[in-house]
Coordinates of C-alpha atoms in Angstrom, one line a residue:
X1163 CA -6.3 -18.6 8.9
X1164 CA -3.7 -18.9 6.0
X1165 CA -4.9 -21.2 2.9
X1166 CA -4.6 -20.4 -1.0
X1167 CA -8.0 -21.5 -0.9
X1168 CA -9.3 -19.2 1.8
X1169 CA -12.2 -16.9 1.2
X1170 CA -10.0 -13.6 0.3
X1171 CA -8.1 -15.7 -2.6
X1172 CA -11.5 -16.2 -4.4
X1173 CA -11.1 -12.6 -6.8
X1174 CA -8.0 -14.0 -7.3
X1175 CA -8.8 -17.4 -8.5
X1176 CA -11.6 -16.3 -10.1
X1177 CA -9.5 -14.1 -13.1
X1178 CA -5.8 -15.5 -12.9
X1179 CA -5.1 -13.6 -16.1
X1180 CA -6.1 -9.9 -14.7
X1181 CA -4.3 -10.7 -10.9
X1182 CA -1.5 -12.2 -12.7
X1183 CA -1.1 -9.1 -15.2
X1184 CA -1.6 -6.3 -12.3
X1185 CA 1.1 -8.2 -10.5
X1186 CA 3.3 -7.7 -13.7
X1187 CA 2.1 -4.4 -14.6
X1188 CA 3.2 -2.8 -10.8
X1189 CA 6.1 -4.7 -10.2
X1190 CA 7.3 -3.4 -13.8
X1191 CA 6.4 0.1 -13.3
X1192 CA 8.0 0.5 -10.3
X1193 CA 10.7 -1.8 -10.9
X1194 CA 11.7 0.3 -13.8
X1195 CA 11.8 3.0 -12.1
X1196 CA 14.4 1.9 -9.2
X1197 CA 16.1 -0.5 -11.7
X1198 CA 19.7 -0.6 -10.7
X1199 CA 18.8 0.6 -7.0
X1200 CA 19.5 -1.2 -3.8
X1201 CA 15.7 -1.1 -2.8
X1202 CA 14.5 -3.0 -6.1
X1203 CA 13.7 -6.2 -4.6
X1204 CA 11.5 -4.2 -1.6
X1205 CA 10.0 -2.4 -4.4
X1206 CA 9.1 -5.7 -6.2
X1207 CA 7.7 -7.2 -3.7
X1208 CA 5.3 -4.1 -2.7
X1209 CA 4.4 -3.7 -6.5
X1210 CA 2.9 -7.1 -6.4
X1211 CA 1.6 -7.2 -3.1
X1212 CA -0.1 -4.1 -3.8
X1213 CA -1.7 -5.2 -6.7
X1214 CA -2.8 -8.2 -4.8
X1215 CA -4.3 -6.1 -2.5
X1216 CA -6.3 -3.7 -4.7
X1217 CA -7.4 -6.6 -6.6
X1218 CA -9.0 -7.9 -3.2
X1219 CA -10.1 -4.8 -1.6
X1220 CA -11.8 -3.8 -4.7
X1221 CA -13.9 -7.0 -4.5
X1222 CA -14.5 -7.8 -1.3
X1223 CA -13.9 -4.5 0.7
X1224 CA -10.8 -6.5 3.1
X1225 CA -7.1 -6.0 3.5
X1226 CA -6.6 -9.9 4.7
X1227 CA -3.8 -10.7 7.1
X1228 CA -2.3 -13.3 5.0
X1229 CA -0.9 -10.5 2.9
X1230 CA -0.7 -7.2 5.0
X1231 CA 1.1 -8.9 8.0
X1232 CA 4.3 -10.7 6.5
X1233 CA 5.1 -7.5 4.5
X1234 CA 6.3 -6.1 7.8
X1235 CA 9.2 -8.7 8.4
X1236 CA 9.9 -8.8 4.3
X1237 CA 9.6 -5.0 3.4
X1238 CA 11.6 -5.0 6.8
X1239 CA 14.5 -7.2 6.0
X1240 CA 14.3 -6.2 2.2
X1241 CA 15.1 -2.3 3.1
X1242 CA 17.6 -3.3 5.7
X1243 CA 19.5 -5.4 3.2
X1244 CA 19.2 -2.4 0.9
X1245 CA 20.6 0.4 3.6
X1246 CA 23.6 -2.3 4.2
X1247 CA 24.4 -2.6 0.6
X1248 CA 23.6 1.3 0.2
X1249 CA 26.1 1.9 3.2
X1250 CA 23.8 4.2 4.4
X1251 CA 21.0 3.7 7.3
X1252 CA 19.6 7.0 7.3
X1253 CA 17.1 5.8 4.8
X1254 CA 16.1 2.5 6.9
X1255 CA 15.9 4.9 9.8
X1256 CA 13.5 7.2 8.2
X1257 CA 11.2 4.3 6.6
X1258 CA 11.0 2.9 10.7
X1259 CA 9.9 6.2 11.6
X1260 CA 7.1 6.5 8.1
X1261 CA 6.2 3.2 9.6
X1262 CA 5.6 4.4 12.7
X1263 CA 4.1 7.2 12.0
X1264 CA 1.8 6.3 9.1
X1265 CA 0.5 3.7 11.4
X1266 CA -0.1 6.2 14.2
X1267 CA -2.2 8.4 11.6
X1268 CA -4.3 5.7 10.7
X1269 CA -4.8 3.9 13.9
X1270 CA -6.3 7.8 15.2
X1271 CA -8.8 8.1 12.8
X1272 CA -9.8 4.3 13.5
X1273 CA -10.2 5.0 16.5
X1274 CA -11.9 8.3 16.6
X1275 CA -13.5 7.7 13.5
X1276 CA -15.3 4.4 13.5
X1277 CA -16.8 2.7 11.0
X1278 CA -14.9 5.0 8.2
X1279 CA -11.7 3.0 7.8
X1280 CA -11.2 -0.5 8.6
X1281 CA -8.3 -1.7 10.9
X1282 CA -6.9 -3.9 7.7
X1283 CA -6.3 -0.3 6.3
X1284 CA -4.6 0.6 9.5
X1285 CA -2.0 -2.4 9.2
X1286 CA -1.8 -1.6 5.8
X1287 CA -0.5 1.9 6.6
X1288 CA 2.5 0.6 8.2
X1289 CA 3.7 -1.1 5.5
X1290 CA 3.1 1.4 3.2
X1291 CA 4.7 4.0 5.5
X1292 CA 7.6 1.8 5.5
X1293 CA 8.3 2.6 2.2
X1294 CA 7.4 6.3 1.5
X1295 CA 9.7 7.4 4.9
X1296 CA 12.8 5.3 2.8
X1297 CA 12.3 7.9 0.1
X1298 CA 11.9 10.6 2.6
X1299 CA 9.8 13.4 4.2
X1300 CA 8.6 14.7 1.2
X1301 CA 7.7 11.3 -0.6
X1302 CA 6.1 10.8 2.6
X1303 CA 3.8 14.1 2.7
X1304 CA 2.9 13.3 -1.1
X1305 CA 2.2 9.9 -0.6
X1306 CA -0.1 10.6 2.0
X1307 CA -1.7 13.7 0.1
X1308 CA -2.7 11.6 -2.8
X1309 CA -4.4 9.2 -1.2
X1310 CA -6.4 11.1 0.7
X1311 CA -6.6 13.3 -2.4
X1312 CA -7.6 10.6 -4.6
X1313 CA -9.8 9.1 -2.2
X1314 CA -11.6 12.0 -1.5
X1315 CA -12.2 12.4 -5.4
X1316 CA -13.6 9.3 -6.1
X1317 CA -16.0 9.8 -3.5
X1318 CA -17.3 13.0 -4.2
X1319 CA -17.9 11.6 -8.0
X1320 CA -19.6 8.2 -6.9
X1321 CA -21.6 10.3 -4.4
X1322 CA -22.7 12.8 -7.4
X1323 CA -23.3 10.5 -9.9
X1324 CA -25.4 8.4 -7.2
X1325 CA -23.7 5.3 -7.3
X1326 CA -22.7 5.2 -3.7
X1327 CA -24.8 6.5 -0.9
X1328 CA -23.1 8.3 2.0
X1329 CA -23.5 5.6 4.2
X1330 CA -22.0 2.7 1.8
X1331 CA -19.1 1.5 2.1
X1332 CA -15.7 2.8 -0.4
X1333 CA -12.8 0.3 0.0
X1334 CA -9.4 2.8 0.8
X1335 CA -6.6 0.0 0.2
X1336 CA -6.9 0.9 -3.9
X1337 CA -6.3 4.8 -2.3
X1338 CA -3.8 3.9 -0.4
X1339 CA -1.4 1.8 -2.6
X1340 CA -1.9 4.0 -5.7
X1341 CA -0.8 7.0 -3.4
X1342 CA 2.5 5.1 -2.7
X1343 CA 3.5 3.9 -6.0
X1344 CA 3.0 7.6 -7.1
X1345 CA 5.0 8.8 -4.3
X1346 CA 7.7 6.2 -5.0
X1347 CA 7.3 6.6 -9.0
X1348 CA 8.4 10.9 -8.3
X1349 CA 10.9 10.2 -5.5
X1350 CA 12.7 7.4 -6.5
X1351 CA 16.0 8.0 -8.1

C-alpha cells in the first residue's frame, strides 16, 4: 500500500541529506549528458528514481511497488512525448521492444531460477529496458552486460573476502540501475 510513511521509505527518512544528494547527483549526471535532448525529462525522472531505488534495495533488499510500477506509465508517456517532439518513433518503438524483452529475460530466470532474483527486480527490468532499447541495440547489449558483469564482480569479491556466504542474499536493483545509467551515459548523444 502507498504511504510516505510506509515501511520501504524508512532508509529514506532515516538520511534525507544522502537520498536527497544521490537524487541530485544521478539526475545531474545523466541530465548533463542528454542536456538539450528530447528524452531529458525521461532521463530525469529515471536518474532519481534510480537512486531512490538503490538507496532502498541496498537497505532493505526490496524493489517496492510504489516506485517500480508508476515508472511504466511515466517513463512511457515521457519517451512518447520525446519521439513526437523528436519526429521520429523508431526510438519509442525500440524502447517497447527493450521493455519487452528485458522483462522477458528476467521473468525466465525468476522463474527457472528461484530464490536468486526477486520478482521486484523483474518489474524493475521493464522499466529499465524501456530506456536502454530508446538508445538502441547496442546500449541495450551493454547495459545488460554490465550489470550482470558488475554483479557478478561484487559477488565473487564479497564471497572471497567472506563477507557474504553463498547462500545470503546480494540485492541486484544497485546492478541493475548502475548498468543503465552507464549504458545511457556511452550511448546518449
Amino acid at each position: 500500500m502507498w504511504s510516505w510513511r510506509a515501511d520501504w521509505t524508512a532508509p529514506l527518512w532515516r538520511r534525507p541529506a544522502l537520498t536527497v544528494g544521490a537524487c541530485v547527483l544521478a539526475a545531474a549526471v545523466l541530465g548533463a549528458r542528454t542536456f538539450a535532448r528530447p528524452e531529458l525529462a525521461a532521463v530525469l525522472y529515471l536518474g532519481v528514481v534510480g537512486a531512490l531505488l538503490v538507496l532502498v534495495d541496498l537497505k532493505l533488499h526490496r524493489l517496492p511497488n510504489p516506485l517500480t510500477l508508476p515508472s511504466y506509465p511515466i517513463a512511457l508517456a515521457l519517451l512518447g512525448v520525446a519521439a513526437a517532439v523528436e519526429g521520429d518513433a523508431r526510438p519509442f518503438v525500440h524502447a517497447l521492444i527493450g521493455l519487452a524483452t528485458l522483462w522477458a529475460l528476467y521473468a525466465v530466470q525468476w522463474f527457472l531460477l528461484p530464490g536468486q532474483i526477486g520478482f521486484g527486480d523483474v518489474k524493475l527490468a521493464g522499466v529499465l529496458g524501456l530506456y536502454l532499447g530508446w538508445y538502441g541495440s547496442d546500449a541495450w547489449v551493454t547495459g545488460v552486460f554490465l550489470t550482470y558483469l558488475s554483479g557478478g564482480l561484487v559477488a565473487i569479491g564479497l564471497l572471497l573476502a567472506r563477507r557474504r556466504g553463498r547462500r545470503d542474499a546480494i540485492p541486484y536493483g544497485p546492478f541493475m540501475v548502475a548498468g543503465t545509467f552507464a549504458a545511457i551515459l556511452a550511448f546518449a548523444g
